[in-house]
Coordinates of C-alpha atoms in Angstrom, one line a residue:
Chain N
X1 CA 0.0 0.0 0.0
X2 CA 1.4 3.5 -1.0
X3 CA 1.6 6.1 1.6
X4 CA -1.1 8.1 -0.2
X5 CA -3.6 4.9 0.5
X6 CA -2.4 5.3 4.3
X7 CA -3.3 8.6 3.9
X8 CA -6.4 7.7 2.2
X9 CA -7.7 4.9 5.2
X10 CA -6.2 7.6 7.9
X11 CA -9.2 10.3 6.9
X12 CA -11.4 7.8 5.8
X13 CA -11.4 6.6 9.7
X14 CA -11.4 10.3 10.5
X15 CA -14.7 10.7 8.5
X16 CA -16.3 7.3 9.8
X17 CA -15.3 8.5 13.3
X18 CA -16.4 11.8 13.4
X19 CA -20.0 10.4 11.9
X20 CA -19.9 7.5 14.2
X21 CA -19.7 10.6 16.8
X22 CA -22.5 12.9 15.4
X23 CA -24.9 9.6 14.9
X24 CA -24.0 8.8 18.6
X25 CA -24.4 12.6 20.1
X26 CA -27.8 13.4 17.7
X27 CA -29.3 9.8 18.1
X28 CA -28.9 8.7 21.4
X29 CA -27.7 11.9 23.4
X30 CA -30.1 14.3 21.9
X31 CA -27.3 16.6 20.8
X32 CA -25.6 17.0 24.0
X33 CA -22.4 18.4 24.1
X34 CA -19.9 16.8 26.6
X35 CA -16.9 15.4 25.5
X36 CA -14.1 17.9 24.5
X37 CA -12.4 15.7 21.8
X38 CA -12.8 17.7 18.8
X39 CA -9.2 18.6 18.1
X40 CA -8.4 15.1 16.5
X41 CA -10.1 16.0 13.1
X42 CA -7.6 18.2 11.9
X43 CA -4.1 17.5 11.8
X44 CA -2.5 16.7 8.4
X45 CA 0.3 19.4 8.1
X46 CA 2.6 20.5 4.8
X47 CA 4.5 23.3 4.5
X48 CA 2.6 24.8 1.2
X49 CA -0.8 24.3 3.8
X50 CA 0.5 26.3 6.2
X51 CA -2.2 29.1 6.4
X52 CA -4.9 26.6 5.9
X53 CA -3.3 24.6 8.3
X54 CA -2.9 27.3 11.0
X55 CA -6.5 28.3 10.2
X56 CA -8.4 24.9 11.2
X57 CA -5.8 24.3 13.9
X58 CA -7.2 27.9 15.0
X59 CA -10.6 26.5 14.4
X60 CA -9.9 23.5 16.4
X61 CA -8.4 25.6 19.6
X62 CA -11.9 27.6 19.7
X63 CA -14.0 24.3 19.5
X64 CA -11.8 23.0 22.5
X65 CA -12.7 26.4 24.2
X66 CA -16.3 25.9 23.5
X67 CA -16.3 22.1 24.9
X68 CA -14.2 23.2 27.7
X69 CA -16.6 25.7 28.9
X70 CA -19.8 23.3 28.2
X71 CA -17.9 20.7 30.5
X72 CA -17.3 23.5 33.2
X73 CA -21.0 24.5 32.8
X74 CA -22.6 21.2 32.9
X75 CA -20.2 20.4 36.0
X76 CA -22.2 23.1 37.3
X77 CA -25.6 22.3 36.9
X78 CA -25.4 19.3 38.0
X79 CA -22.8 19.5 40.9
X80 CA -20.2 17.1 39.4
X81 CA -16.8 18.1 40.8
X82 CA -14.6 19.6 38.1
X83 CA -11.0 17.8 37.1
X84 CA -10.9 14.9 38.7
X85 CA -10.8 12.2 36.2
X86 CA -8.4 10.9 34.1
X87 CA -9.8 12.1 31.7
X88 CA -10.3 15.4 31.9
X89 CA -6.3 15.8 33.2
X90 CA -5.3 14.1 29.8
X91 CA -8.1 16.7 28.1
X92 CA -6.7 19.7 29.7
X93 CA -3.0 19.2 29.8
X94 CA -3.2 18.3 25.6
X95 CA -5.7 21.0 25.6
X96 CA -2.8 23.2 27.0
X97 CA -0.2 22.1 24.9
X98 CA -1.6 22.5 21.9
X99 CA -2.7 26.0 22.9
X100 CA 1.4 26.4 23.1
X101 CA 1.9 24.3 20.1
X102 CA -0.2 26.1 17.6
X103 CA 1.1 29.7 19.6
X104 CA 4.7 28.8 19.1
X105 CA 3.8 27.5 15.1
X106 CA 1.6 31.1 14.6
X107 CA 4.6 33.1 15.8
X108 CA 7.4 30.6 14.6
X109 CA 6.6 30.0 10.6
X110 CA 3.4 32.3 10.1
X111 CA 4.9 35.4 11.2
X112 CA 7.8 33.8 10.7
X113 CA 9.3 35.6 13.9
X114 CA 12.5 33.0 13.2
X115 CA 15.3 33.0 10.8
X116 CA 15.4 30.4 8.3
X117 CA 17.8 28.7 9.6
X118 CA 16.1 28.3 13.0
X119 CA 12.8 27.6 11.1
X120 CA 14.5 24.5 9.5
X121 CA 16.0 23.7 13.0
X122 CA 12.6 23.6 14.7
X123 CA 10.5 22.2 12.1
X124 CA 11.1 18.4 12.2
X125 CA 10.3 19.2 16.3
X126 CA 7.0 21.0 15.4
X127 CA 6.0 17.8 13.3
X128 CA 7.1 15.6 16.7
X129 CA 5.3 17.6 19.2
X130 CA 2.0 17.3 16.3
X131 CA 2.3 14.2 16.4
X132 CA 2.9 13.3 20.5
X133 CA -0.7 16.0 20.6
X134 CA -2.9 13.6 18.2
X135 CA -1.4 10.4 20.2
X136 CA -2.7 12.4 23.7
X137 CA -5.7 13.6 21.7
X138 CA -7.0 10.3 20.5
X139 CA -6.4 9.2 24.4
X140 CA -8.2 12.3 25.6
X141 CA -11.0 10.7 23.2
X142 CA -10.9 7.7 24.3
X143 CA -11.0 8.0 28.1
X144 CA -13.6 10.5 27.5
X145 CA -15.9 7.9 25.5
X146 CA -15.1 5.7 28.5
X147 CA -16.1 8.1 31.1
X148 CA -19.5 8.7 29.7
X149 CA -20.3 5.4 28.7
X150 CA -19.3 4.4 32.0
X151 CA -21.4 7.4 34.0
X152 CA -24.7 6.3 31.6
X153 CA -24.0 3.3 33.1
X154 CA -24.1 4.0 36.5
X155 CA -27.4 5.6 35.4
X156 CA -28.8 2.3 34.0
X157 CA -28.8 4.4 30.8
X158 CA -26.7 2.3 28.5
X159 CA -27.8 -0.5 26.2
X160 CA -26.5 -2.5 23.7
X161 CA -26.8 -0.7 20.7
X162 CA -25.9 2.5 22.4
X163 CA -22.8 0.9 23.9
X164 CA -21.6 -1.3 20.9
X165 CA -21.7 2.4 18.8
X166 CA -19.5 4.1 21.3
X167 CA -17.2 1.0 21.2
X168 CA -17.1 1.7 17.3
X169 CA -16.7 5.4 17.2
X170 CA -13.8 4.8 19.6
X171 CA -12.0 2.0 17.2
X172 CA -12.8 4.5 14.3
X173 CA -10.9 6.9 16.2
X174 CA -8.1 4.9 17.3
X175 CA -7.7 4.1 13.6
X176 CA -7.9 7.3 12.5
X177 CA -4.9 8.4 15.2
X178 CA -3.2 4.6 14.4
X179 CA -3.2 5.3 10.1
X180 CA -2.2 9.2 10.5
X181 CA 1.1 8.1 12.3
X182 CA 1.6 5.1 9.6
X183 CA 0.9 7.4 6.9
X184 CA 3.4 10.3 9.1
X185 CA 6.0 7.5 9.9
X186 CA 6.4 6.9 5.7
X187 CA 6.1 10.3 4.8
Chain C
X1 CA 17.5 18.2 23.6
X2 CA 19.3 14.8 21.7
X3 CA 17.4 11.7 20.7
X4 CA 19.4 10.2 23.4
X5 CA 17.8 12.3 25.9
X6 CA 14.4 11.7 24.7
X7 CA 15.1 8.2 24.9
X8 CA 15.9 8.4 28.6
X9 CA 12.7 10.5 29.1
X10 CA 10.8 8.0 27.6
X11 CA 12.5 5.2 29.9
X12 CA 12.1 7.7 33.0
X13 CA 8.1 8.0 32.2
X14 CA 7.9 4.0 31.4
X15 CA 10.0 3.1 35.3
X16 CA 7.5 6.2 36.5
X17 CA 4.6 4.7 35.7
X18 CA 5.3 0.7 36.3
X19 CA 6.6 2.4 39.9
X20 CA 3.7 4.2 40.0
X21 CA 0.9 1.7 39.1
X22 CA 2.4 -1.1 41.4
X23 CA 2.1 1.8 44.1
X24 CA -1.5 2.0 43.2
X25 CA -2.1 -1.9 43.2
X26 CA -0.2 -2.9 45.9
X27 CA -1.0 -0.4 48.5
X28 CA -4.7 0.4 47.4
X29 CA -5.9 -3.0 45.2
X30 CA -3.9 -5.2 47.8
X31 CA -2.7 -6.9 45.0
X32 CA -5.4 -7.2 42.6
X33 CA -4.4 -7.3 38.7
X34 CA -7.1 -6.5 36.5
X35 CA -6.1 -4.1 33.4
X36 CA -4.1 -5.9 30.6
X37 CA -1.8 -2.6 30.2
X38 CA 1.4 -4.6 30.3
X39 CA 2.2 -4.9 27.0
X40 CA 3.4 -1.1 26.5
X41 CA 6.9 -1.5 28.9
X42 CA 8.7 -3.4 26.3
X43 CA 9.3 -1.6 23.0
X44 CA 12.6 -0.5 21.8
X45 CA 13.5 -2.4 18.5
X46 CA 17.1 -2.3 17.0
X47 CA 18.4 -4.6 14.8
X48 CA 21.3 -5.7 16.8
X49 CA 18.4 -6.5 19.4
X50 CA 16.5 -8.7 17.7
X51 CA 16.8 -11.5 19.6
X52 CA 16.3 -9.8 23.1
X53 CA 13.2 -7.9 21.8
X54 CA 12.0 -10.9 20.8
X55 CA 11.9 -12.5 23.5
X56 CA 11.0 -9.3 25.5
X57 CA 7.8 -9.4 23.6
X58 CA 6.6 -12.9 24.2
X59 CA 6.9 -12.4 27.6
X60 CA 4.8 -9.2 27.2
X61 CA 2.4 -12.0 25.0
X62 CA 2.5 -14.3 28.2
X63 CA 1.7 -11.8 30.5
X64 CA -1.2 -10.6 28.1
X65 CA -2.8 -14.0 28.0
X66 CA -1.9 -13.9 32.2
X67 CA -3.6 -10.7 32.4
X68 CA -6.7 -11.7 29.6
X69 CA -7.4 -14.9 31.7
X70 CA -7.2 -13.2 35.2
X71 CA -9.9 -11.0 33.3
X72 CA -12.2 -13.5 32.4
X73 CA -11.9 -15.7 35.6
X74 CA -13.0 -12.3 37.5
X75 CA -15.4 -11.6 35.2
X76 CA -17.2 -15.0 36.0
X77 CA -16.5 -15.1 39.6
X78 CA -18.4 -11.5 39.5
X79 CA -21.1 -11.9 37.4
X80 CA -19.9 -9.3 35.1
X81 CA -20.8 -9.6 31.2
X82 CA -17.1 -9.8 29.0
X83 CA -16.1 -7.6 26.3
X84 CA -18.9 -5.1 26.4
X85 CA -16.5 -2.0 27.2
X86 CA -14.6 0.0 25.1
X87 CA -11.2 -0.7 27.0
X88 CA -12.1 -4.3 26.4
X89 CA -12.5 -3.9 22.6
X90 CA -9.5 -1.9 22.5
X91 CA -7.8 -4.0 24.3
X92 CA -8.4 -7.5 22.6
X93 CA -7.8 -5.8 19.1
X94 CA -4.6 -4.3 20.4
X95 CA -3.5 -8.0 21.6
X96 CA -4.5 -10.4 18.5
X97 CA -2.4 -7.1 16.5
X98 CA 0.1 -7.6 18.7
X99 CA 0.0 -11.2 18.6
X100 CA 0.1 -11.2 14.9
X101 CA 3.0 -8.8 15.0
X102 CA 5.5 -10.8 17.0
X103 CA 4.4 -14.3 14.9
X104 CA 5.6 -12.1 11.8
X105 CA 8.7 -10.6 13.0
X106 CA 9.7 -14.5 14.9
X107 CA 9.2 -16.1 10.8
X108 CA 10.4 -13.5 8.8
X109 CA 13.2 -11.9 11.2
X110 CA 14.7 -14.5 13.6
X111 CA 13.8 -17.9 11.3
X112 CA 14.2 -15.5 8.6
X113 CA 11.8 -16.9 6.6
X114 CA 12.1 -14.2 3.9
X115 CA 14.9 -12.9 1.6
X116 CA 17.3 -10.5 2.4
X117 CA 15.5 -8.0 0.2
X118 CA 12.0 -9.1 1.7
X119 CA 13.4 -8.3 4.6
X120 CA 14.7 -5.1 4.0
X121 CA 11.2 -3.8 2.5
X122 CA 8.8 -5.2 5.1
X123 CA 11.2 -3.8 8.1
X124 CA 9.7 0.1 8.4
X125 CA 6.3 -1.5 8.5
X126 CA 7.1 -3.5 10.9
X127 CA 9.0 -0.3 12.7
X128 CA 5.7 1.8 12.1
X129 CA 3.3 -1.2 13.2
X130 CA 5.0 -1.7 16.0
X131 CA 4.4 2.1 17.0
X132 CA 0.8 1.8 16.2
X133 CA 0.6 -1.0 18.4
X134 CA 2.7 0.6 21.4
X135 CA -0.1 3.8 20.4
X136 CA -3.0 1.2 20.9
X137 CA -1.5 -0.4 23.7
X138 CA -1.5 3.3 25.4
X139 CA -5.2 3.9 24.5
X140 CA -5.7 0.3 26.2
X141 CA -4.0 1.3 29.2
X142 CA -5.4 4.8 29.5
X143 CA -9.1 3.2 28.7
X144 CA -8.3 0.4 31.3
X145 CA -7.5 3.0 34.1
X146 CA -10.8 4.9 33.1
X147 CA -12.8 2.0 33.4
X148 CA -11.3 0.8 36.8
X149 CA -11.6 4.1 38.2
X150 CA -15.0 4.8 36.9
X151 CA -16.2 1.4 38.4
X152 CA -14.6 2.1 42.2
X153 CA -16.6 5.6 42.1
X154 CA -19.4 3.8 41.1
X155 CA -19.0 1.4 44.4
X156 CA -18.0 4.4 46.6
X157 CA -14.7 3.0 46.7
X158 CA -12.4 6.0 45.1
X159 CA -11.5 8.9 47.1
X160 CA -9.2 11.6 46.5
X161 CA -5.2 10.4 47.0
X162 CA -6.0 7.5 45.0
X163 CA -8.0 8.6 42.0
X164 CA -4.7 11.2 42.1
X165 CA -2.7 8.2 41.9
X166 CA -4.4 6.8 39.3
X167 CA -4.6 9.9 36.9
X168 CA -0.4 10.4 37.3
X169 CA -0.1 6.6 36.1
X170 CA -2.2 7.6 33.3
X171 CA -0.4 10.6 32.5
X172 CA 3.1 9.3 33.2
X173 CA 1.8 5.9 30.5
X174 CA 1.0 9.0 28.3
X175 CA 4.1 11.0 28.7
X176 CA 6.0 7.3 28.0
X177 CA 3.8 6.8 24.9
X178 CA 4.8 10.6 23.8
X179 CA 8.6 10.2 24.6
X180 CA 9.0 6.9 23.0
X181 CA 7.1 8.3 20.0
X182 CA 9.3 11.2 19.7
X183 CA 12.2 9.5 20.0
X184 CA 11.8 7.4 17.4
X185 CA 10.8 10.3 15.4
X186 CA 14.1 11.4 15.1
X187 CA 15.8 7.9 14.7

């Protein structure tokens, strides 16, 4: 198989996932809005993409503020204590990071606030440290996807169907993290 | 920072968190072994290696089946149904892949059951499947620790100091998964 086919399976698990999700949250959760594992959908980086690139990654940072905040809020309403799961420590630290990631790539190669030189130098760590962020995203994803199929059920809310689709959207996403590092790893 | 010191991060974070989930299981679980997250500890391939590595896997097989079994004889003492989580479903796919990984590398490295050239052009899949599978086994792990935890809040069992516990062994398997990753990035 030729790189471009990894490529090819990486977003095609990137798509199944992310509809897996929507049929999951629209279907069965009635929309709601919990988990804060949207940044995993964007992350294919070249050099010639670099706006575009820089634009969805920008994208993806607001959407992680967004989650963030409807995590905080629902903690609220329903008096769940904030930051205590694994979870949501894996969330917040790769939420952080990539805060600093995308900051230091913005100021670093868009406004290209380094020499060339240095720009060369750092580059092949900027790929690295984009690469280390969709391995803790995916696992943000993941322990998030356990969280709340474990909290539904505690609730008795959780039946086989339900449960057998989160199982899949997590494997979708898995895949998707497990064929963009084959398809980064050959490139 | 060199690849050499990455690599001793990534050794630092693996020691961290084998020191830091046999903490949690011996002083809080008295013992108890549940989670199959064993596998992860032994991945650094070289060629001059081969034969350690090899056998440094199987052992990480045996302990798999160890842990699997010990899974399934709790399961049935417990009444609890098998395989309906997403940590279990991540974690038997992670295993047969890893199974079917090692049975590959035993015939066509060590009995060397393919040509030279064979060899030559299956070795970076085997390099970048083996870092999907140390990526899986991670998500495993992380999804394993989520579950466990989940399940002792659940029973009223999980207080403060030891969920704490619990999330820096999932950050520290995290932070291995990230080091190991970068390092052989730049190798």
């Amino acid at each position: 198989m030729s790189p471009l086919g990894i490529s090819g399976l990486a977003h095609l698990f990137g798509i199944l996932a992310f509809i897996l999700l929507l049929v999951w949250l629209l279907h069965y959760r009635e929309g709601i809005d919990y988990d804060s594992d949207k940044g995993f959908r964007v992350f294919n980086r070249k050099e010639s993409q670099e706006v575009c690139s820089h634009a969805l990654h920008l994208i993806a940072i607001v959407l992680g503020i967004v989650g963030l905040n409807a995590v905080f809020k629902f903690h609220g309403m329903e008096n769940i204590p904030n930051v205590y799961s694994l979870h949501s420590w894996i969330g917040i630290v790769t939420f952080c990071l990539f805060g600093l990631q995308w900051l230091f790539g913005f100021v670093v190669f868009m406004l290209q606030g380094a020499s060339v030189n240095t720009r060369a130098k750092v580059l092949p760590w900027h790929k690295v440290g984009g690469r280390a962020l969709l391995f803790m995203a995916v696992c943000a994803a993941e322990t998030g996807l356990m969280e709340k199929s474990c909290f539904l059920t505690n609730l008795k809310l959780l039946h086989g169907r339900e449960s057998n689709l989160i199982n899949f959207t997590g494997l979708a996403i898995l895949l998707f993290g497990v064929f963009v590092n084959f398809s980064v790893g050959f490139s």
